[in-house]
Coordinates of C-alpha atoms and ligand atoms in Angstrom, one line a residue:
M1 CA -16.2 -7.1 32.2
T2 CA -14.3 -6.3 29.1
D3 CA -10.5 -6.8 28.5
N4 CA -9.0 -3.7 28.5
R5 CA -6.7 -4.6 25.3
V6 CA -7.5 -3.8 21.7
I7 CA -7.7 -6.6 20.0
V8 CA -6.8 -6.1 15.7
A9 CA -7.9 -8.1 13.3
G10 CA -5.4 -8.9 10.4
G11 CA -1.2 -8.3 10.6
G12 CA -0.4 -7.5 7.1
I13 CA 1.0 -4.3 7.2
G14 CA -1.5 -1.8 8.6
G15 CA -2.1 -4.1 11.7
L16 CA 1.3 -4.2 12.2
A17 CA 2.0 -0.9 12.5
T18 CA -0.8 -0.6 14.8
A19 CA 1.0 -3.3 17.5
L20 CA 3.7 -1.0 17.4
T21 CA 1.9 1.8 17.9
L22 CA -0.5 0.6 21.0
H23 CA 2.4 -1.0 22.3
Q24 CA 4.7 2.7 22.4
I25 CA 1.9 4.2 23.6
G26 CA 1.3 1.9 26.8
V27 CA -2.2 0.0 25.0
P28 CA -2.5 -3.9 25.5
C29 CA -3.2 -5.8 22.5
V30 CA -3.0 -8.3 20.4
V31 CA -3.1 -9.2 16.7
F32 CA -5.2 -12.4 15.0
E33 CA -3.8 -12.7 12.0
A34 CA -5.3 -15.6 9.7
V35 CA -2.7 -17.2 7.8
R36 CA -1.0 -20.0 9.6
D37 CA 2.6 -19.1 8.7
M38 CA 4.3 -16.0 8.2
R39 CA 6.0 -15.7 4.6
P40 CA 8.0 -13.3 2.9
L41 CA 4.6 -12.1 0.2
G42 CA 4.2 -10.0 -2.4
V43 CA 6.8 -7.7 -4.4
G44 CA 7.6 -3.7 -4.6
I45 CA 6.0 -1.0 -2.7
N46 CA 7.1 2.2 -2.0
L47 CA 7.0 3.7 1.3
Q48 CA 6.1 7.6 1.2
P49 CA 8.4 10.6 3.3
N50 CA 5.0 10.7 5.1
A51 CA 5.0 7.0 6.1
V52 CA 9.0 6.4 7.0
R53 CA 8.4 9.3 9.0
E54 CA 6.4 7.4 11.2
L55 CA 8.7 4.0 10.8
Y56 CA 11.9 6.3 12.0
D57 CA 9.2 7.8 15.2
L58 CA 8.6 4.0 16.3
G59 CA 12.0 3.7 15.9
F60 CA 13.1 2.2 12.5
T61 CA 16.6 2.8 11.6
P62 CA 17.7 4.1 7.9
A63 CA 19.9 1.1 8.5
D64 CA 16.5 -1.5 9.1
L65 CA 15.1 -0.3 5.6
D66 CA 18.2 -1.1 3.6
G67 CA 17.8 -3.7 4.4
V68 CA 14.7 -4.2 3.1
G69 CA 14.9 -2.1 -0.1
L70 CA 16.5 1.3 -1.0
P71 CA 15.8 5.3 -1.0
A72 CA 14.0 6.2 -4.0
K73 CA 15.6 8.5 -5.9
E74 CA 13.8 9.6 -9.0
W75 CA 9.6 9.0 -10.6
A76 CA 9.6 9.7 -13.6
L77 CA 6.8 9.2 -17.0
V78 CA 8.8 8.0 -20.5
G79 CA 6.4 7.8 -23.9
L80 CA 7.2 5.3 -25.6
N81 CA 9.5 6.8 -28.1
G82 CA 11.8 6.9 -24.6
N83 CA 11.4 10.3 -24.2
D84 CA 10.9 12.0 -21.2
I85 CA 6.9 13.0 -20.5
Y86 CA 7.8 14.2 -16.5
S87 CA 10.4 13.7 -13.7
E88 CA 11.0 14.4 -10.4
P89 CA 13.3 13.7 -7.9
R90 CA 11.7 11.9 -4.9
G91 CA 12.8 11.9 -1.2
G92 CA 15.5 13.7 0.6
L93 CA 16.4 15.1 -2.8
A94 CA 12.8 16.7 -3.3
G95 CA 13.6 18.1 -0.1
Y96 CA 11.9 15.9 2.2
D97 CA 13.5 15.8 5.7
W98 CA 12.9 12.4 5.7
P99 CA 13.7 9.3 2.0
Q100 CA 11.2 7.7 0.1
Y101 CA 11.6 3.3 0.1
A102 CA 11.2 1.3 -2.9
V103 CA 11.4 -1.7 -0.3
H104 CA 10.0 -5.7 -1.3
R105 CA 6.5 -6.4 0.8
G106 CA 7.0 -9.5 1.7
R107 CA 10.5 -8.4 3.5
F108 CA 9.3 -5.7 4.9
H109 CA 6.5 -6.8 6.2
M110 CA 9.0 -9.7 8.1
L111 CA 10.9 -6.2 9.2
L112 CA 7.2 -5.3 10.8
H113 CA 6.6 -9.5 12.3
D114 CA 10.5 -9.5 14.1
K115 CA 10.2 -5.8 15.3
V116 CA 6.5 -6.8 16.9
V117 CA 7.9 -10.0 18.3
E118 CA 11.0 -8.3 19.9
R119 CA 9.3 -5.7 21.8
M120 CA 5.8 -7.3 22.2
G121 CA 7.0 -10.7 22.5
P122 CA 5.7 -14.1 20.7
G123 CA 2.0 -14.4 22.3
A124 CA 1.5 -10.5 20.6
V125 CA 0.5 -12.3 16.5
R126 CA -1.7 -15.2 17.2
L127 CA -1.4 -17.0 13.7
G128 CA -4.1 -18.9 12.6
H129 CA -7.0 -17.1 14.1
R130 CA -9.3 -15.6 11.8
V131 CA -11.7 -12.9 12.9
T132 CA -14.6 -13.9 11.3
G133 CA -17.1 -11.0 13.0
Y134 CA -18.3 -8.9 16.2
D135 CA -20.3 -8.3 18.7
K136 CA -20.8 -5.3 20.4
T137 CA -20.9 -6.2 24.1
A138 CA -22.9 -5.0 27.2
D139 CA -20.5 -2.6 28.9
G140 CA -19.3 -0.8 26.1
G141 CA -16.8 -3.6 25.0
V142 CA -16.6 -5.7 21.6
S143 CA -16.4 -9.3 21.6
A144 CA -14.5 -11.0 18.1
R145 CA -15.5 -14.0 16.9
V146 CA -11.8 -16.2 15.8
E147 CA -12.0 -19.1 13.8
H148 CA -8.8 -21.3 14.5
A149 CA -6.1 -23.4 12.3
D150 CA -7.7 -26.7 13.3
G151 CA -11.1 -25.4 12.9
S152 CA -12.1 -24.4 16.7
T153 CA -14.1 -21.1 17.7
S154 CA -13.1 -19.2 20.0
Q155 CA -14.4 -15.3 21.4
E156 CA -12.3 -12.9 22.3
T157 CA -13.1 -9.4 24.3
G158 CA -11.6 -6.2 24.2
A159 CA -11.5 -2.6 24.7
L160 CA -11.4 -2.0 21.0
L161 CA -11.8 -3.7 17.3
I162 CA -9.2 -2.6 14.9
G163 CA -10.4 -3.8 11.9
A164 CA -7.0 -4.0 9.5
D165 CA -8.0 -7.2 7.7
G166 CA -7.2 -6.1 4.2
I167 CA -9.6 -5.6 1.1
H168 CA -11.5 -8.8 1.7
S169 CA -12.0 -7.5 5.5
A170 CA -15.0 -10.0 7.2
I171 CA -15.3 -6.6 9.8
R172 CA -15.7 -4.7 6.6
A173 CA -18.7 -7.0 5.6
Q174 CA -20.3 -7.2 9.2
M175 CA -20.1 -2.9 8.9
H176 CA -21.5 -2.8 5.7
P177 CA -23.3 -5.4 4.6
T178 CA -24.7 -3.6 1.1
Q179 CA -21.8 -2.8 0.3
P180 CA -21.1 -3.6 -3.2
P181 CA -18.7 -6.1 -4.7
I182 CA -15.1 -6.1 -5.5
H183 CA -15.1 -2.8 -8.0
W184 CA -12.6 -3.5 -11.3
G185 CA -12.4 -1.0 -13.7
G186 CA -10.6 -3.5 -16.4
A187 CA -7.1 -3.3 -15.6
I188 CA -4.5 -6.3 -14.9
M189 CA -1.3 -6.2 -13.4
W190 CA 1.8 -9.2 -13.6
R191 CA 4.3 -8.3 -11.5
G192 CA 7.4 -10.0 -10.8
T193 CA 11.3 -9.6 -9.9
T194 CA 14.3 -9.7 -12.2
W195 CA 17.7 -9.1 -11.3
G196 CA 19.1 -6.6 -13.2
K197 CA 21.2 -3.4 -13.7
P198 CA 19.5 -0.2 -12.4
I199 CA 19.2 2.6 -15.1
R200 CA 18.9 6.5 -14.6
S201 CA 19.4 7.2 -11.3
G202 CA 20.0 4.1 -10.0
A203 CA 17.0 4.5 -7.7
S204 CA 14.4 5.7 -10.7
F205 CA 10.7 4.7 -10.6
V206 CA 10.2 4.4 -14.3
G207 CA 6.6 4.1 -15.8
L208 CA 5.8 4.1 -19.5
G209 CA 2.9 3.5 -22.4
T210 CA 0.2 4.8 -22.4
H211 CA -3.2 4.7 -19.9
R212 CA -4.3 0.9 -21.7
Q213 CA -1.1 -0.7 -21.1
R214 CA 2.0 0.1 -19.1
V215 CA 5.1 -0.8 -17.7
V216 CA 6.5 0.3 -14.3
F217 CA 9.7 -1.1 -12.5
Y218 CA 12.0 0.2 -10.0
P219 CA 15.2 -1.4 -8.5
I220 CA 13.7 -2.8 -4.5
S221 CA 17.4 -4.0 -3.4
H222 CA 20.4 -1.7 -3.0
P223 CA 22.7 -3.1 -6.2
D224 CA 25.0 -6.1 -5.1
P225 CA 28.9 -4.8 -4.9
R226 CA 29.7 -8.3 -6.9
N227 CA 28.3 -7.9 -9.9
G228 CA 26.0 -4.3 -9.8
L229 CA 22.5 -5.9 -9.7
S230 CA 19.6 -4.6 -7.9
M231 CA 16.4 -6.6 -7.5
I232 CA 14.1 -4.8 -9.9
N233 CA 10.5 -4.8 -9.5
W234 CA 8.6 -4.5 -12.2
I235 CA 4.8 -4.7 -12.9
A236 CA 3.0 -5.3 -16.3
E237 CA -0.8 -4.1 -16.6
V238 CA -3.2 -4.2 -19.3
T239 CA -6.2 -2.6 -19.6
M240 CA -9.1 -5.1 -21.3
D241 CA -13.5 -5.2 -21.2
N242 CA -14.0 -5.7 -18.2
S243 CA -18.0 -5.6 -19.0
E244 CA -18.7 -9.2 -17.8
G245 CA -16.5 -8.8 -14.7
W246 CA -13.7 -10.8 -13.4
K247 CA -13.8 -14.5 -14.7
Q248 CA -11.2 -15.9 -13.2
R249 CA -11.1 -17.6 -10.3
G250 CA -9.6 -16.0 -7.3
W251 CA -7.7 -12.4 -6.8
F252 CA -4.6 -13.4 -6.3
R253 CA -2.3 -16.0 -8.6
Q254 CA 1.2 -17.3 -9.3
V255 CA 1.8 -17.4 -13.0
P256 CA 4.2 -18.2 -16.1
T257 CA 5.6 -15.4 -17.8
S258 CA 5.2 -16.7 -20.8
D259 CA 0.9 -16.4 -20.4
F260 CA 1.3 -13.0 -20.2
V261 CA 4.7 -11.5 -22.4
H262 CA 3.0 -11.4 -25.7
H263 CA 1.6 -8.1 -24.9
F264 CA 5.1 -6.8 -24.9
D265 CA 6.8 -8.3 -27.7
D266 CA 7.6 -5.1 -29.5
W267 CA 8.9 -3.0 -26.2
I268 CA 12.6 -3.0 -26.8
W269 CA 14.5 0.0 -26.9
D270 CA 18.3 0.3 -26.8
W271 CA 17.6 1.2 -23.1
L272 CA 15.2 -0.9 -21.9
D273 CA 14.4 -4.6 -23.2
V274 CA 10.5 -5.0 -21.4
P275 CA 10.3 -9.0 -22.7
A276 CA 13.7 -10.0 -21.4
M277 CA 12.8 -8.3 -18.2
I278 CA 9.3 -9.9 -17.6
R279 CA 11.2 -13.0 -18.7
G280 CA 14.1 -12.6 -16.5
A281 CA 11.5 -13.5 -13.5
D282 CA 10.6 -17.2 -12.3
S283 CA 6.9 -16.3 -12.6
A284 CA 4.7 -13.7 -11.7
F285 CA 1.6 -12.3 -9.7
E286 CA -1.5 -12.0 -11.7
N287 CA -4.3 -9.9 -10.2
P288 CA -6.7 -7.4 -11.1
M289 CA -6.7 -3.6 -10.3
I290 CA -9.2 -3.6 -7.5
D291 CA -10.8 -1.7 -5.1
R292 CA -13.9 -0.7 -3.3
D293 CA -16.2 1.9 -3.2
P294 CA -15.5 4.1 -0.6
V295 CA -18.2 3.7 2.8
P296 CA -19.2 6.8 4.5
T297 CA -17.9 5.6 7.9
W298 CA -15.4 3.5 8.9
R299 CA -16.8 3.0 12.2
D300 CA -19.2 1.3 14.2
G301 CA -19.5 2.2 18.0
P302 CA -15.5 0.3 19.5
V303 CA -15.1 -1.2 16.2
V304 CA -12.9 0.7 13.5
L305 CA -11.5 0.2 10.1
M306 CA -7.7 0.8 8.9
G307 CA -5.8 -0.2 6.0
D308 CA -7.0 -2.1 2.5
A309 CA -10.1 -2.6 5.0
A310 CA -11.1 1.3 5.0
H311 CA -9.7 2.4 1.8
A312 CA -8.6 -0.2 -0.2
M313 CA -7.4 1.6 -3.8
Y314 CA -5.8 1.5 -7.5
P315 CA -1.6 1.3 -6.2
T316 CA -1.3 4.4 -8.8
G317 CA -0.5 6.5 -6.1
S318 CA 2.1 3.9 -4.4
N319 CA 0.7 4.7 -0.8
G320 CA -1.8 1.6 -0.5
G321 CA 1.1 0.6 2.5
S322 CA 2.3 4.1 3.2
Q323 CA -2.0 4.8 4.2
A324 CA -2.2 2.3 6.2
I325 CA 1.1 3.2 8.6
V326 CA -0.2 6.6 8.5
D327 CA -4.0 5.3 9.7
A328 CA -1.4 3.2 12.6
R329 CA -0.1 6.9 13.8
E330 CA -3.1 8.2 13.2
L331 CA -5.1 5.6 15.5
G332 CA -2.8 6.4 18.0
A333 CA -2.2 9.8 18.6
A334 CA -6.3 9.4 18.8
M335 CA -5.4 6.9 21.6
V336 CA -3.6 9.1 23.6
A337 CA -5.8 12.4 22.6
H338 CA -9.1 10.4 23.8
G339 CA -8.0 7.4 25.6
V340 CA -8.7 3.9 24.7
A341 CA -12.1 4.8 23.6
E342 CA -15.0 5.1 21.0
A343 CA -14.4 8.9 21.0
A344 CA -10.6 8.2 19.4
L345 CA -12.1 6.1 16.6
E346 CA -14.5 8.6 16.2
A347 CA -11.3 11.4 15.9
F348 CA -9.5 9.1 14.1
D349 CA -13.2 8.1 11.5
D350 CA -13.5 12.3 11.0
K351 CA -10.2 13.1 10.1
L352 CA -9.3 10.6 7.2
C353 CA -12.1 8.4 6.0
G354 CA -13.4 11.6 3.9
P355 CA -10.5 13.1 2.8
I356 CA -9.2 9.0 1.7
S357 CA -12.3 7.9 0.1
Q358 CA -11.8 11.7 -2.1
L359 CA -8.2 9.4 -2.8
I360 CA -9.4 6.3 -3.8
L361 CA -11.9 8.0 -6.6
R362 CA -9.1 10.0 -7.9
N363 CA -7.1 7.3 -8.1
R364 CA -9.8 5.5 -10.1
G365 CA -8.9 8.4 -12.6
A366 CA -5.4 7.4 -13.0
G367 CA -3.8 9.5 -9.6
P368 CA -0.3 10.6 -11.1
F369 CA -0.6 8.2 -14.4
G370 CA -2.6 10.7 -15.8
L371 CA -0.2 12.7 -17.5
L372 CA 0.2 9.1 -19.3
N373 CA -3.3 9.4 -20.7
M374 CA -2.8 13.3 -21.2
V375 CA -0.3 12.4 -23.5
D376 CA -2.2 9.5 -25.9
E377 CA -5.0 12.1 -25.9
R378 CA -2.7 14.6 -27.6
C379 CA -1.1 13.0 -29.3
G380 CA -1.2 9.2 -29.1
G381 CA 1.8 8.9 -27.1
T382 CA 4.6 10.2 -29.2
F383 CA 6.2 13.1 -29.7
D384 CA 9.6 14.8 -29.5
N385 CA 8.8 17.2 -27.1
I386 CA 7.1 16.7 -24.7
D387 CA 6.8 20.8 -24.3
D388 CA 4.8 21.0 -26.8
V389 CA 2.0 18.4 -25.8
I390 CA 1.9 19.7 -22.0
P391 CA 3.3 22.4 -21.0
P392 CA 5.9 22.5 -18.0
D393 CA 3.8 24.5 -15.8
E394 CA 0.7 21.9 -16.5
R395 CA 2.8 19.4 -16.0
T396 CA 4.1 20.6 -12.6
A397 CA 0.5 22.0 -11.4
F398 CA -0.9 18.1 -12.5
M399 CA 1.5 16.3 -10.2
A400 CA 1.2 18.9 -7.4
G401 CA -2.3 18.6 -7.5
Y402 CA -1.8 14.5 -6.9
K403 CA 0.8 15.2 -4.0
S404 CA -1.2 17.6 -2.1
A405 CA -4.2 14.9 -1.9
A406 CA -2.2 12.1 -1.1
G407 CA -0.7 13.8 1.8
F408 CA 3.1 14.1 -0.1
A409 CA 3.3 17.9 -0.4
I410 CA 6.4 18.7 1.0
E411 CA 6.1 21.5 2.9
K412 CA 3.0 20.6 4.8
L413 CA 4.7 17.3 6.0
N414 CA 8.3 19.3 7.2
T415 CA 6.5 21.3 9.1
A416 CA 4.3 18.9 10.8
P417 CA 4.3 18.3 13.9
P418 CA 5.2 14.6 15.2
T419 CA 1.4 12.7 14.9
I420 CA 2.5 11.0 18.0
P421 CA 4.9 13.2 20.3
P422 CA 8.1 11.4 21.7
G423 CA 7.9 9.8 24.8
A424 CA 3.8 10.7 24.1
R425 CA 1.4 7.3 26.6
I426 CA -2.1 7.1 26.9
R427 CA -3.8 8.4 29.5
S428 CA -5.7 6.7 32.5
K429 CA -9.3 5.7 32.1
A430 CA -10.5 8.2 34.3
A431 CA -8.5 10.9 32.9
A432 CA -9.7 10.2 29.7
A433 CA -12.9 9.9 30.7
V434 CA -12.8 14.2 32.1
Ligands
FAD1 C1 -0.3 -11.3 0.4 C2 -0.1 -10.0 0.0 C3 0.7 -9.7 -1.0 C4 0.8 -8.2 -1.8 N1 1.7 -8.1 -2.0 C5 1.7 -6.8 -2.5 C6 2.3 -6.2 -3.7 O1 3.4 -6.8 -4.7 N2 2.6 -5.4 -4.2 C7 1.6 -4.1 -3.4 O2 1.8 -3.2 -3.8 N3 1.0 -4.7 -2.7 C8 0.5 -5.9 -2.3 N4 -0.4 -6.1 -1.2 C9 -1.0 -5.0 -0.7 C10 0.0 -4.1 0.5 O3 0.8 -5.1 1.6 C11 -1.2 -3.7 1.1 O4 -2.1 -2.5 0.2 C12 -0.9 -2.8 1.5 O5 -0.1 -3.0 2.5 C13 -2.0 -2.3 3.0 O6 -1.9 -3.0 3.9 P1 -3.1 -3.6 4.8 O7 -2.3 -4.1 6.4 O8 -4.2 -2.7 4.8 O9 -3.9 -4.8 4.4 P2 -2.9 -6.4 4.0 O10 -1.8 -6.3 3.5 O11 -3.8 -7.1 2.7 O12 -3.0 -7.0 5.1 C14 -4.5 -7.8 5.5 C15 -3.6 -9.2 6.5 O13 -4.9 -9.7 6.9 C16 -4.6 -10.8 7.0 N5 -6.3 -11.0 6.9 C17 -7.5 -11.1 6.0 N6 -8.0 -11.5 6.5 C18 -8.1 -11.8 8.1 C19 -9.2 -12.4 9.3 N7 -10.6 -12.5 8.8 N8 -8.7 -12.4 10.4 C20 -7.0 -12.0 10.5 N9 -6.6 -12.0 9.6 C21 -6.9 -11.6 8.3 C22 -4.4 -11.5 6.1 O14 -3.9 -12.5 5.7 C23 -3.4 -10.5 5.3 O15 -2.2 -10.4 6.6 C24 0.0 -7.8 -0.7 C25 -1.3 -8.1 0.3 C26 -0.8 -9.5 0.7 C27 -2.1 -10.2 1.4

């Protein structure tokens, strides 16, 4: 007889948000995470208002999020001459009922982990447990194949299996054995953090350059009251010839900043010194900008994909982490409606797989950075007045189109009922079957 618990493969942002959601609605679950130690890895990510709303509904407080990041105030694109291309307020200043947070990915990840352990106990996340595949069981459940850090293996049974195992997902590889390899469009990113004085609003996301070479930076900590310095997250990006595919070993590695700073040697203005910002970091993470071609479904009977396993996408829209959180909540809502049953996974897949697959493809086309492409195409990136290059209405319409597709539309979000109503609990199996 299959265990009634839900098995979550992967304890990243998506897997841990799923565990917290399932616990909130009364569904027993266990998370199997491949790494042996949870460490605060990564640099900056953005939590969009739609995700912050879900975190608040999960009981996180503004103080929790202020401990790992800060509310973003502005999103701006700037030309190479320092002139504004586009800027807009973010979060509460834009009219959302919830803030947008720019956070340190690793610290936020640890915050989620601490909450899971606090609420569900230390056994809820099994570290050093890699899920290598699954088998459906005769009674409609699922058995996950698990490889342990000591080399031993086990079969773990559950009612459902959630594949939250990221872009290199083993669950997805089994579900879609003929899926194409990872897709790389030629952009390579170097990411790091440097202490510095925040510019503009004090909590501005700034993107400057062209679509072939650009820098993005934003603070991810409140300024230290002693010296006014914040941790500034930066991403330096260059597009190269990708005709021979990605040649480096591995997708993610730490490199010295001297490896790539020369691409930005002359990016120095009186308001910004890009080489100094890059050199201010001890080292950087190098990784190609990759995603995966969409698949027609995220579900195979009692197994479903979520987060990057379902929809790894270019980070141009700053919503990979946010969408993983929203997925977790939508899965929970589907279980509240349909029980811990395949029907819940079907409802989740029906609702999200199509639109989010569209977003993956849209982000390949540069996402909101498409405005930089337009400026580059129309005037080579240098201009005196942006209105002469892209009229204000066209800029606003471009951004509105992107945000609506990504689920950021202000009115829609503010008036939407909670994804999971307060106090909602799972129905009993018997009731769910009716
Ligand atoms: C180490 C790391 C650093 C990152 N740094 C950044 C960053 O700086 N900026 C940014 O924008 N995004 C970063 N990301 C990606 C970002 O966190 C994700 O795009 C987003 O949060 C979606 O989360 P996810 O939980 O779906 O996937 P992920 O965050 O990738 O989490 C997947 C989890 O599953 C685990 N796992 C993988 N395979 C298995 C398996 N077979 N069995 C069990 N567990 C498995 C992984 O160890 C990981 O903990 C990083 C991801 C990782 C893993």
